[in-house]
Coordinates of N, CA and C in Angstrom, one line a residue:
Chain V
M8 N 112.2 172.6 66.8 CA 111.0 172.3 66.9 C 110.3 172.2 65.6
I9 N 109.9 170.9 65.0 CA 109.2 170.7 63.8 C 107.9 170.1 64.2
V10 N 106.7 170.6 63.6 CA 105.4 169.9 63.7 C 104.9 169.7 62.2
S11 N 104.8 168.3 61.9 CA 104.4 168.0 60.8 C 103.2 167.1 60.8
I12 N 102.0 167.4 60.0 CA 100.9 166.6 60.1 C 100.8 165.8 59.0
T13 N 100.2 164.6 59.4 CA 99.7 163.6 58.5 C 98.4 163.2 58.7
T14 N 97.9 162.4 57.8 CA 96.5 161.9 58.0 C 96.2 160.5 57.7
K15 N 95.4 159.8 58.5 CA 95.0 158.6 58.1 C 93.4 158.5 58.1
P16 N 92.7 157.5 57.5 CA 91.3 157.6 57.7 C 90.9 158.1 59.0
N17 N 89.8 159.1 59.1 CA 89.3 159.6 60.3 C 90.3 160.0 61.5
T18 N 91.6 160.4 61.2 CA 92.7 160.3 62.0 C 93.6 161.6 61.5
V19 N 93.9 162.6 62.5 CA 94.9 163.6 62.1 C 96.0 163.3 63.0
I20 N 97.3 163.2 62.6 CA 98.5 162.8 63.4 C 99.4 164.1 63.4
A21 N 99.7 164.6 64.6 CA 100.7 165.7 64.6 C 102.0 165.0 65.1
H22 N 103.0 165.2 64.3 CA 104.2 164.5 64.7 C 105.4 165.7 65.0
L23 N 105.6 165.5 66.5 CA 106.5 166.7 66.9 C 108.0 166.2 67.1
A24 N 108.7 167.0 66.5 CA 110.2 166.6 66.3 C 111.0 167.7 67.1
G25 N 112.1 167.4 67.8 CA 112.9 168.3 68.4 C 112.7 168.6 69.9
E26 N 112.8 169.8 70.2 CA 112.7 170.2 71.7 C 111.6 171.1 72.0
L27 N 110.7 170.7 72.9 CA 109.6 171.6 73.2 C 109.9 172.3 74.5
D28 N 110.1 173.6 74.2 CA 110.2 174.4 75.7 C 109.6 175.7 75.4
E29 N 109.9 176.8 76.3 CA 109.3 177.9 76.1 C 109.7 178.7 74.8
H30 N 110.8 178.4 74.4 CA 111.4 179.0 73.2 C 110.5 178.4 71.8
T31 N 110.3 177.3 71.9 CA 109.7 176.6 70.7 C 108.2 176.5 70.9
A32 N 107.6 176.7 71.9 CA 106.1 176.5 72.3 C 105.2 177.4 71.4
G33 N 105.6 178.5 71.1 CA 104.7 179.5 70.3 C 104.6 178.7 68.8
E34 N 105.7 178.2 68.3 CA 105.5 178.0 66.9 C 104.7 176.6 67.0
A35 N 104.9 175.8 68.0 CA 104.3 174.4 68.3 C 102.7 174.8 68.3
R36 N 102.4 175.7 69.2 CA 101.0 176.1 69.3 C 100.3 176.5 67.9
K37 N 101.0 177.2 67.3 CA 100.5 177.8 65.9 C 100.2 176.6 65.0
R38 N 101.1 175.8 64.8 CA 100.9 174.8 63.9 C 99.8 173.7 64.5
L39 N 99.9 173.5 65.6 CA 99.0 172.6 66.2 C 97.5 173.0 66.1
D40 N 97.3 174.4 66.3 CA 95.9 175.0 66.4 C 95.5 175.0 64.9
L41 N 96.3 175.2 63.9 CA 95.9 175.1 62.5 C 95.5 173.9 62.1
A42 N 96.2 172.9 62.6 CA 95.8 171.3 62.2 C 94.5 171.1 62.9
I43 N 94.2 171.7 64.1 CA 93.1 171.1 65.0 C 91.9 171.9 64.1
H44 N 92.0 173.1 63.8 CA 91.1 174.1 63.1 C 90.6 173.4 61.8
M45 N 91.6 172.7 61.1 CA 91.2 172.2 59.7 C 90.6 170.8 59.9
A46 N 90.8 170.1 61.1 CA 90.4 168.6 61.2 C 89.0 168.5 61.3
C47 N 88.6 167.6 60.5 CA 87.0 167.4 60.4 C 87.0 165.6 60.5
V48 N 87.8 165.1 61.7 CA 87.9 163.8 61.8 C 87.6 163.4 63.3
Q49 N 87.6 162.1 63.7 CA 87.1 161.8 65.0 C 88.5 161.7 65.9
N50 N 89.4 161.2 65.4 CA 90.8 161.1 66.2 C 92.0 162.0 65.9
F51 N 92.3 162.6 67.0 CA 93.8 163.4 66.9 C 94.8 162.7 67.7
V52 N 96.0 162.6 67.0 CA 97.1 161.9 67.7 C 98.1 162.6 67.7
F53 N 98.9 162.8 68.8 CA 100.3 163.5 69.2 C 101.3 162.4 69.1
D54 N 102.1 162.4 68.1 CA 103.1 161.5 67.9 C 104.4 162.1 68.5
F55 N 104.9 161.7 69.6 CA 106.2 162.4 70.2 C 107.4 161.4 70.0
G56 N 107.3 160.6 68.9 CA 108.6 159.7 68.6 C 109.9 160.5 68.3
A57 N 109.7 161.6 67.7 CA 111.0 162.3 67.5 C 111.1 163.6 68.4
L58 N 110.5 163.5 69.3 CA 110.5 164.7 70.3 C 111.5 164.4 71.4
T59 N 112.7 165.0 71.4 CA 113.8 164.7 72.2 C 113.9 165.3 73.5
F60 N 113.1 166.4 73.8 CA 113.2 166.9 75.0 C 111.7 167.7 75.3
M61 N 111.2 167.7 76.4 CA 110.1 168.4 77.0 C 110.0 169.0 78.3
D62 N 109.7 170.1 78.6 CA 109.6 170.4 80.0 C 108.2 170.8 80.2
S63 N 107.9 171.5 81.4 CA 106.4 171.7 81.8 C 105.7 172.7 80.8
T64 N 106.6 173.3 80.1 CA 105.9 174.2 79.0 C 105.0 173.1 78.0
G65 N 105.4 172.2 77.8 CA 105.0 171.1 77.0 C 103.5 170.6 77.5
I66 N 103.5 170.6 78.9 CA 102.2 170.2 79.6 C 101.3 171.4 79.2
G67 N 101.6 172.6 79.4 CA 100.8 173.8 79.1 C 100.3 173.6 77.6
V68 N 101.1 173.4 76.7 CA 100.7 173.3 75.4 C 99.6 172.2 75.3
L69 N 99.9 171.1 75.9 CA 98.9 170.0 75.7 C 97.5 170.4 76.3
L70 N 97.6 171.0 77.4 CA 96.4 171.2 78.3 C 95.7 172.3 77.3
G71 N 96.2 173.3 76.7 CA 95.6 174.3 76.0 C 94.8 173.5 74.7
R72 N 95.6 172.8 73.9 CA 95.1 172.0 72.8 C 93.9 171.2 73.2
Y73 N 94.0 170.6 74.5 CA 93.0 169.7 74.9 C 91.5 170.4 74.9
K74 N 91.5 171.7 75.3 CA 90.3 172.4 75.2 C 89.8 172.5 73.9
S75 N 90.6 172.7 72.9 CA 90.0 173.0 71.5 C 89.7 171.7 70.9
L76 N 90.3 170.5 71.2 CA 90.1 169.4 70.6 C 88.8 168.7 71.3
R77 N 88.6 169.0 72.5 CA 87.2 168.5 73.1 C 86.1 169.2 72.6
A78 N 86.3 170.6 72.5 CA 85.3 171.5 71.8 C 84.9 170.9 70.4
K79 N 85.8 170.1 69.8 CA 85.2 169.6 68.5 C 85.0 168.0 68.7
H80 N 84.8 167.6 69.9 CA 84.3 166.3 70.2 C 85.5 165.2 69.7
M81 N 86.8 165.5 69.6 CA 87.6 164.5 69.1 C 88.3 163.8 70.3
N82 N 88.5 162.5 69.7 CA 89.3 161.7 70.7 C 90.8 161.9 70.6
I83 N 91.6 161.9 71.8 CA 93.0 162.3 71.7 C 93.7 161.4 72.2
F84 N 94.9 161.2 71.3 CA 95.8 159.9 71.8 C 97.2 160.3 71.7
I85 N 98.1 159.8 72.5 CA 99.5 160.1 72.5 C 100.3 158.7 72.0
V86 N 101.3 158.9 71.2 CA 101.9 157.6 70.8 C 103.5 158.1 70.8
N87 N 104.2 157.0 71.3 CA 105.8 157.0 71.2 C 106.4 158.1 72.1
P88 N 105.9 158.2 73.2 CA 106.7 159.2 74.0 C 108.1 158.5 74.6
S89 N 109.1 159.3 74.7 CA 110.2 158.8 75.3 C 110.0 158.4 76.8
P90 N 110.9 157.6 77.4 CA 110.8 157.3 78.9 C 110.7 158.5 79.8
H91 N 111.5 159.6 79.4 CA 111.4 160.8 80.1 C 110.3 161.6 80.0
I92 N 109.7 161.8 78.6 CA 108.6 162.6 78.5 C 107.4 161.7 79.0
D93 N 107.4 160.4 78.9 CA 106.3 159.6 79.6 C 106.2 159.9 81.1
K94 N 107.6 160.0 81.8 CA 107.5 160.2 83.2 C 106.8 161.6 83.3
I95 N 106.9 162.7 82.5 CA 106.5 164.1 82.8 C 105.0 164.0 82.5
L96 N 104.6 163.3 81.7 CA 103.1 163.2 81.1 C 102.4 162.5 82.3
N97 N 102.9 161.3 82.8 CA 102.3 160.7 83.8 C 102.2 161.7 85.1
M98 N 103.2 162.2 85.5 CA 103.2 163.1 86.6 C 102.3 164.3 86.7
A99 N 102.0 164.9 85.3 CA 101.0 165.9 85.3 C 99.5 165.4 85.1
G100 N 99.5 164.1 85.0 CA 98.1 163.5 84.9 C 97.4 163.8 83.4
I101 N 98.4 163.7 82.5 CA 97.8 163.9 81.2 C 97.2 162.8 80.6
Y102 N 97.7 161.6 81.2 CA 97.0 160.3 80.6 C 95.5 160.2 81.2
T103 N 95.1 161.1 82.0 CA 93.7 161.0 82.6 C 92.9 161.5 81.5
I104 N 93.4 162.4 80.7 CA 92.6 163.2 79.6 C 92.9 162.8 78.2
M105 N 94.1 162.1 78.0 CA 94.5 161.7 76.7 C 95.0 160.4 76.9
Q106 N 94.7 159.5 75.8 CA 94.9 158.0 76.0 C 96.2 157.7 75.4
K107 N 97.2 157.0 76.0 CA 98.4 156.5 75.4 C 98.2 155.1 74.8
I108 N 98.5 155.1 73.3 CA 98.3 153.9 72.7 C 99.6 153.6 72.0
S109 N 99.7 152.4 71.6 CA 100.8 151.9 70.9 C 100.5 152.2 69.4
E110 N 101.6 152.2 68.5 CA 101.3 152.8 67.1 C 100.2 151.9 66.3
R111 N 100.0 150.7 66.9 CA 98.8 149.9 66.1 C 97.6 150.3 66.7
G112 N 97.4 151.2 67.7 CA 96.3 151.8 68.1 C 95.8 151.0 69.4
Q113 N 96.7 150.0 70.0 CA 96.1 149.3 71.1 C 96.4 150.2 72.4
N114 N 95.6 150.0 73.5 CA 95.9 150.8 74.7 C 97.1 150.3 75.3
E115 N 97.9 151.2 75.9 CA 99.1 150.8 76.7 C 98.9 150.9 78.1
Chain J
M9 N 139.3 166.8 93.4 CA 138.9 168.2 93.4 C 137.8 168.5 92.8
N10 N 137.0 169.5 93.4 CA 135.9 170.0 92.8 C 135.9 170.8 91.5
N11 N 135.0 170.6 90.6 CA 135.1 171.3 89.4 C 133.8 172.1 89.2
E12 N 133.9 173.5 88.8 CA 133.0 174.2 88.9 C 132.8 175.2 87.7
F13 N 131.7 176.0 87.3 CA 131.7 177.0 86.4 C 130.7 177.9 86.9
T14 N 130.8 179.1 86.6 CA 129.7 180.2 86.7 C 129.5 180.8 85.3
L15 N 128.1 181.1 85.0 CA 127.7 181.5 83.7 C 126.9 182.6 83.8
K16 N 126.9 183.7 83.1 CA 125.9 184.7 83.2 C 125.3 184.9 81.8
L17 N 124.0 184.8 81.7 CA 123.5 184.7 80.2 C 122.2 185.7 80.3
P18 N 122.0 186.3 79.2 CA 120.6 187.2 79.0 C 119.4 186.3 79.2
A19 N 118.4 186.7 79.9 CA 117.4 186.1 80.2 C 116.3 186.1 79.0
I20 N 116.6 185.3 77.8 CA 115.7 185.1 76.7 C 115.6 183.8 76.3
T21 N 114.7 183.6 75.8 CA 114.2 182.0 75.5 C 115.1 181.3 74.7
Q22 N 115.8 182.0 73.8 CA 116.8 181.3 73.1 C 117.9 180.6 73.9
N23 N 118.1 181.1 75.1 CA 119.2 180.5 75.9 C 118.9 179.4 76.7
E24 N 117.5 178.8 76.6 CA 117.2 177.8 77.5 C 117.7 176.5 77.1
A25 N 117.8 176.2 75.8 CA 118.4 175.1 75.3 C 119.9 175.0 75.7
F26 N 120.5 176.2 75.4 CA 122.0 176.4 75.7 C 122.3 176.0 77.3
A27 N 121.3 176.5 78.2 CA 121.6 176.5 79.5 C 121.6 175.0 79.9
R28 N 120.5 174.3 79.6 CA 120.4 172.8 80.1 C 121.3 172.0 79.3
S29 N 121.7 172.3 78.0 CA 122.7 171.4 77.4 C 124.0 171.6 78.1
T30 N 124.4 172.8 78.4 CA 125.8 173.2 79.1 C 125.8 172.4 80.3
V31 N 124.9 172.5 81.2 CA 124.8 171.9 82.7 C 125.0 170.2 82.3
A32 N 124.1 169.8 81.4 CA 124.3 168.3 81.1 C 125.7 168.0 80.6
A33 N 126.4 168.7 79.7 CA 127.6 168.4 79.2 C 128.4 168.3 80.3
F34 N 128.4 169.4 81.3 CA 129.5 169.5 82.5 C 129.3 168.2 83.3
C35 N 128.2 167.7 83.5 CA 128.0 166.5 84.4 C 128.4 165.2 83.9
V36 N 128.9 165.1 82.6 CA 129.3 163.9 81.8 C 130.3 163.3 82.6
E37 N 131.5 164.2 83.3 CA 132.5 163.7 83.9 C 132.0 162.8 85.0
L38 N 130.8 162.9 85.6 CA 130.3 162.0 86.6 C 129.7 160.7 86.1
N39 N 129.7 160.5 84.8 CA 129.2 159.2 84.3 C 127.7 159.1 84.5
P40 N 126.8 160.1 84.3 CA 125.5 159.8 84.8 C 124.7 159.0 83.8
S41 N 123.7 158.4 84.0 CA 122.6 157.5 83.1 C 122.0 158.6 82.3
L42 N 121.4 158.2 81.3 CA 120.6 159.0 80.4 C 119.4 159.6 81.2
E43 N 118.8 158.9 82.1 CA 117.8 159.2 82.8 C 118.2 160.4 83.7
Q44 N 119.3 160.3 84.4 CA 119.9 161.4 85.3 C 120.2 162.5 84.4
I45 N 120.7 162.3 83.4 CA 121.0 163.7 82.3 C 119.6 164.3 81.9
N46 N 118.6 163.5 81.7 CA 117.3 164.1 81.4 C 116.7 164.9 82.5
D47 N 116.9 164.3 83.6 CA 116.3 164.7 85.0 C 116.8 166.3 85.4
I48 N 118.2 166.4 85.2 CA 118.9 167.5 85.3 C 118.7 168.6 84.2
K49 N 118.6 168.1 83.0 CA 118.3 169.1 81.9 C 116.7 169.7 82.0
T50 N 115.8 168.9 82.5 CA 114.4 169.3 82.8 C 114.5 170.4 84.0
A51 N 115.1 170.0 85.1 CA 115.1 170.7 86.3 C 115.8 172.1 85.8
V52 N 116.9 172.1 85.1 CA 117.6 173.4 84.7 C 116.7 174.3 83.8
S53 N 115.9 173.6 82.9 CA 115.2 174.1 81.9 C 114.0 175.1 82.7
E54 N 113.4 174.2 83.6 CA 112.2 174.7 84.5 C 112.7 176.0 85.2
A55 N 113.9 175.9 86.0 CA 114.4 177.1 86.5 C 114.8 178.3 85.8
V56 N 115.3 178.0 84.6 CA 115.6 179.2 83.6 C 114.4 179.6 83.0
T57 N 113.5 178.8 82.7 CA 112.2 179.5 82.1 C 111.3 180.4 83.1
N58 N 111.4 180.0 84.4 CA 111.0 180.7 85.6 C 111.5 182.1 85.5
C59 N 112.9 182.2 85.4 CA 113.5 183.4 85.3 C 113.1 184.2 84.2
I60 N 112.9 183.7 83.2 CA 112.5 184.5 81.9 C 110.9 184.9 81.9
V61 N 110.3 184.0 82.2 CA 108.7 184.2 82.2 C 108.3 185.0 83.4
H62 N 108.8 184.5 84.5 CA 108.0 185.2 85.6 C 109.1 186.6 86.3
A63 N 110.3 186.1 86.7 CA 111.0 186.9 87.2 C 111.2 188.3 86.5
Y64 N 111.6 188.2 85.1 CA 111.8 189.2 84.2 C 110.6 189.6 83.3
R65 N 109.5 189.3 83.7 CA 108.2 189.3 82.7 C 108.2 190.8 82.4
G66 N 108.2 191.0 81.1 CA 107.9 192.3 80.5 C 109.3 192.9 80.3
R67 N 110.4 192.4 80.6 CA 111.7 193.0 80.6 C 112.5 192.4 79.6
S68 N 113.6 193.1 79.0 CA 114.5 192.3 78.1 C 115.8 192.5 78.4
D69 N 116.2 193.1 79.6 CA 117.5 193.3 80.0 C 117.9 192.3 81.3
G70 N 117.1 191.4 81.6 CA 117.3 190.7 82.6 C 118.6 189.7 82.5
Q71 N 119.4 189.4 83.6 CA 120.5 188.4 83.6 C 120.3 187.2 84.4
I72 N 120.8 186.1 83.7 CA 120.5 184.8 84.7 C 122.0 184.4 85.2
E73 N 122.2 184.4 86.4 CA 123.4 183.5 86.8 C 123.2 182.2 87.1
M74 N 124.2 181.4 86.5 CA 124.2 179.9 86.9 C 125.5 179.4 87.4
R75 N 125.5 178.8 88.5 CA 126.7 178.3 89.0 C 126.5 176.8 89.3
V76 N 127.5 175.9 88.8 CA 127.3 174.5 88.6 C 128.6 174.1 89.2
C77 N 128.3 173.1 90.3 CA 129.6 172.6 90.9 C 129.6 171.1 91.0
L78 N 130.4 170.4 90.6 CA 130.5 169.0 90.8 C 131.3 168.6 92.1
E79 N 130.5 167.9 93.0 CA 131.3 167.7 94.3 C 130.8 166.3 94.8
N80 N 131.6 165.5 95.6 CA 131.2 164.3 96.0 C 130.3 163.4 95.2
G81 N 130.5 163.4 94.1 CA 129.8 162.3 93.1 C 128.5 162.9 92.8
G82 N 128.2 164.3 93.1 CA 126.9 164.8 92.6 C 127.1 166.2 92.0
V83 N 126.0 166.7 91.6 CA 125.9 168.1 91.1 C 125.2 169.0 91.8
A84 N 125.7 170.2 92.1 CA 125.0 171.3 92.8 C 124.8 172.5 91.8
I85 N 123.6 172.8 91.7 CA 123.4 173.9 90.6 C 122.5 175.1 91.4
L86 N 123.1 176.2 91.0 CA 122.5 177.5 91.6 C 122.1 178.3 90.5
I87 N 120.8 178.8 90.4 CA 120.1 179.5 89.3 C 119.6 181.0 90.0
R88 N 120.3 182.0 89.7 CA 119.7 183.3 90.2 C 119.3 184.4 89.3
D89 N 118.3 185.1 89.6 CA 117.8 186.3 89.0 C 117.7 187.4 89.8
E90 N 117.7 188.6 89.1 CA 117.5 189.7 90.0 C 116.1 190.4 89.5
G91 N 115.2 189.4 89.5 CA 113.9 190.0 88.9 C 112.8 190.2 89.9
C92 N 111.6 190.0 89.7 CA 110.6 190.7 90.6 C 110.4 189.8 91.9
G93 N 111.0 188.6 92.0 CA 110.9 187.9 93.1 C 109.6 187.2 93.4
I94 N 109.4 186.3 94.3 CA 108.2 185.7 94.5 C 107.8 185.9 95.9
A95 N 106.5 186.4 96.1 CA 106.0 186.8 97.4 C 105.9 185.7 98.4
D96 N 105.2 184.7 97.7 CA 104.8 183.5 98.5 C 105.4 182.3 97.9
V97 N 106.6 181.8 98.4 CA 107.4 180.7 97.8 C 106.5 179.2 98.1
E98 N 106.1 179.2 99.1 CA 105.3 177.9 99.3 C 104.1 177.7 98.4
Q99 N 103.3 178.8 98.1 CA 102.3 178.9 97.2 C 102.7 178.5 95.8
A100 N 103.8 179.2 95.4 CA 104.5 178.9 94.1 C 105.0 177.7 93.8
M101 N 105.2 176.8 94.9 CA 105.9 175.5 94.7 C 104.6 174.5 94.8
Q102 N 103.5 174.9 95.0 CA 102.4 173.9 95.0 C 102.1 173.5 93.6
P103 N 101.8 172.0 93.4 CA 101.7 171.6 91.9 C 100.4 172.2 91.6
F104 N 100.5 172.5 90.1 CA 99.5 173.1 89.4 C 99.1 174.5 89.7
Y105 N 99.9 175.1 90.7 CA 99.7 176.5 91.1 C 100.3 177.4 89.8
T106 N 99.7 178.4 89.2 CA 100.4 179.2 88.3 C 99.8 180.7 88.7
S107 N 101.0 181.6 88.6 CA 100.5 182.9 88.9 C 99.8 183.7 87.5
M108 N 99.9 182.9 86.3 CA 99.5 183.4 85.1 C 98.3 182.5 84.7
P109 N 97.3 182.4 85.1 CA 96.1 181.5 84.8 C 95.7 181.9 83.4
E110 N 95.9 183.1 83.0 CA 95.4 183.6 81.7 C 96.2 183.0 80.6
Q111 N 97.2 182.4 81.0 CA 98.2 181.8 80.0 C 98.2 180.3 80.1
E112 N 98.7 179.7 79.0 CA 98.6 178.2 79.1 C 100.0 177.7 80.0
R113 N 99.8 178.0 81.3 CA 101.0 177.4 82.0 C 100.5 176.3 82.9
S114 N 101.3 175.3 83.0 CA 101.0 174.0 83.7 C 101.0 174.2 85.3
G115 N 101.9 175.1 85.7 CA 102.0 175.1 87.2 C 102.7 174.0 87.7
M116 N 103.5 173.3 86.8 CA 104.1 172.2 87.3 C 105.8 172.4 87.4
G117 N 106.3 173.6 87.1 CA 107.7 173.9 87.1 C 108.5 173.5 88.3
F118 N 108.1 174.0 89.5 CA 108.8 173.6 90.8 C 108.4 172.1 91.1
T119 N 107.3 171.5 90.7 CA 107.1 170.0 90.9 C 108.2 169.2 90.3
L120 N 108.3 169.7 89.1 CA 109.3 168.9 88.2 C 110.7 168.9 88.7
M121 N 111.1 170.3 89.2 CA 112.5 170.3 89.8 C 112.7 169.5 91.0
R122 N 111.5 169.5 91.9 CA 111.6 168.7 93.1 C 111.7 167.2 92.8
T123 N 110.9 166.8 91.8 CA 110.8 165.3 91.5 C 112.0 164.9 91.0
F124 N 112.7 165.6 90.0 CA 114.0 165.2 89.3 C 115.2 165.3 90.1
M125 N 115.2 166.4 91.2 CA 116.4 166.6 91.8 C 116.4 166.0 93.5
D126 N 117.5 165.8 93.8 CA 117.3 165.3 95.5 C 117.0 166.3 96.4
D127 N 117.4 167.6 95.9 CA 117.0 168.6 97.0 C 116.9 169.9 96.1
V128 N 115.8 170.8 96.4 CA 115.6 172.0 96.0 C 115.2 173.0 97.2
Q129 N 116.0 174.1 97.1 CA 115.9 175.3 97.9 C 115.6 176.5 97.2
V130 N 114.4 177.2 97.5 CA 114.1 178.4 96.9 C 114.2 179.5 97.9
E131 N 114.9 180.6 97.5 CA 115.0 181.7 98.4 C 114.7 182.9 97.5
S132 N 113.6 183.7 98.0 CA 113.3 185.0 97.2 C 112.9 186.1 98.0
D133 N 113.2 187.2 97.4 CA 112.8 188.5 98.0 C 112.2 189.3 96.8
P134 N 111.2 189.8 97.1 CA 110.5 190.6 96.0 C 111.3 191.7 95.5
A135 N 112.2 192.3 96.4 CA 112.9 193.4 96.0 C 114.3 192.9 95.3
K136 N 114.7 191.8 95.6 CA 116.1 191.4 94.9 C 116.1 190.3 94.1
G137 N 115.2 189.4 93.8 CA 115.1 188.3 93.1 C 115.0 187.1 93.6
T138 N 115.3 185.9 92.9 CA 115.1 184.6 93.4 C 116.4 183.7 93.1
T139 N 116.7 182.9 94.1 CA 117.8 182.0 94.0 C 117.3 180.6 94.2
V140 N 117.6 179.6 93.1 CA 117.2 178.3 93.2 C 118.4 177.5 93.5
R141 N 118.5 176.7 94.5 CA 119.7 175.8 94.6 C 119.2 174.3 94.5
M142 N 119.8 173.6 93.8 CA 119.4 172.2 93.5 C 120.5 171.4 93.7
R143 N 120.2 170.1 94.1 CA 121.3 169.2 93.9 C 120.9 167.6 93.6
K144 N 121.7 167.1 93.0 CA 121.4 165.7 92.6 C 122.6 164.8 92.8
Q145 N 122.5 163.7 93.5 CA 123.6 162.7 93.5 C 123.7 162.0 92.4
I146 N 124.9 161.8 91.7 CA 125.1 161.0 90.6 C 125.6 159.5 90.9
R147 N 126.8 159.8 91.4 CA 127.5 158.4 91.8 C 127.1 158.0 93.3
T148 N 127.2 156.9 93.6 CA 126.7 156.4 94.9 C 128.1 155.9 95.6
E149 N 129.1 155.5 94.9 CA 130.5 155.0 95.6 C 131.1 156.0 96.3
D150 N 131.0 157.3 96.1 CA 131.8 158.3 96.7 C 131.5 158.5 98.1

């Protein structure tokens, strides 16, 4: 599990790569929390393009980050989920609190 | 002929990826789609995570037994622990229910297992542990 952070004007992007499960969630939480803590922007994007596996532990990680992102009044977006991860995010209702957009920033 | 294997492995998080990948690799014989493989991997990951996080919470000596059988064009998976068991299985299987609300748990584990597999049976005894039996049909022509 690798979390790398890049920035664009007014936006922080967290790129998650590898497999997100109970074993890797601790490290992912730590890196995401640091990025959220440092962020002084309006938009936070989770890029799942290189995330090859996620189970319900990932839902817990997202719900936890949602709280701290909302506390900072940031908009939260998700880009590039694989069809399988998309299915899990849908099922858990994540898209009711985080917006799925295409990489160009359009609503999906 | 049915093909099957049994595996016992320590209930530690390092083994989650190994457990789900092993089951997925074994199922390749049935020529599953990528979606079916991902469904199976997720269901196994949920069951194994439950053993580690819930059944053997606070213990490091737990063992997970995994039996996988390919039969009639489908896969049958049994995942058993000898941990603390579940007092109320029906409640545990409710979407978003978690016994650990103080942690960041989604409570979606059993819901994902039920959604991704054709059949999920949970048997639990607080004194003996929990057994999860899941089945998924891969081929339809059999």
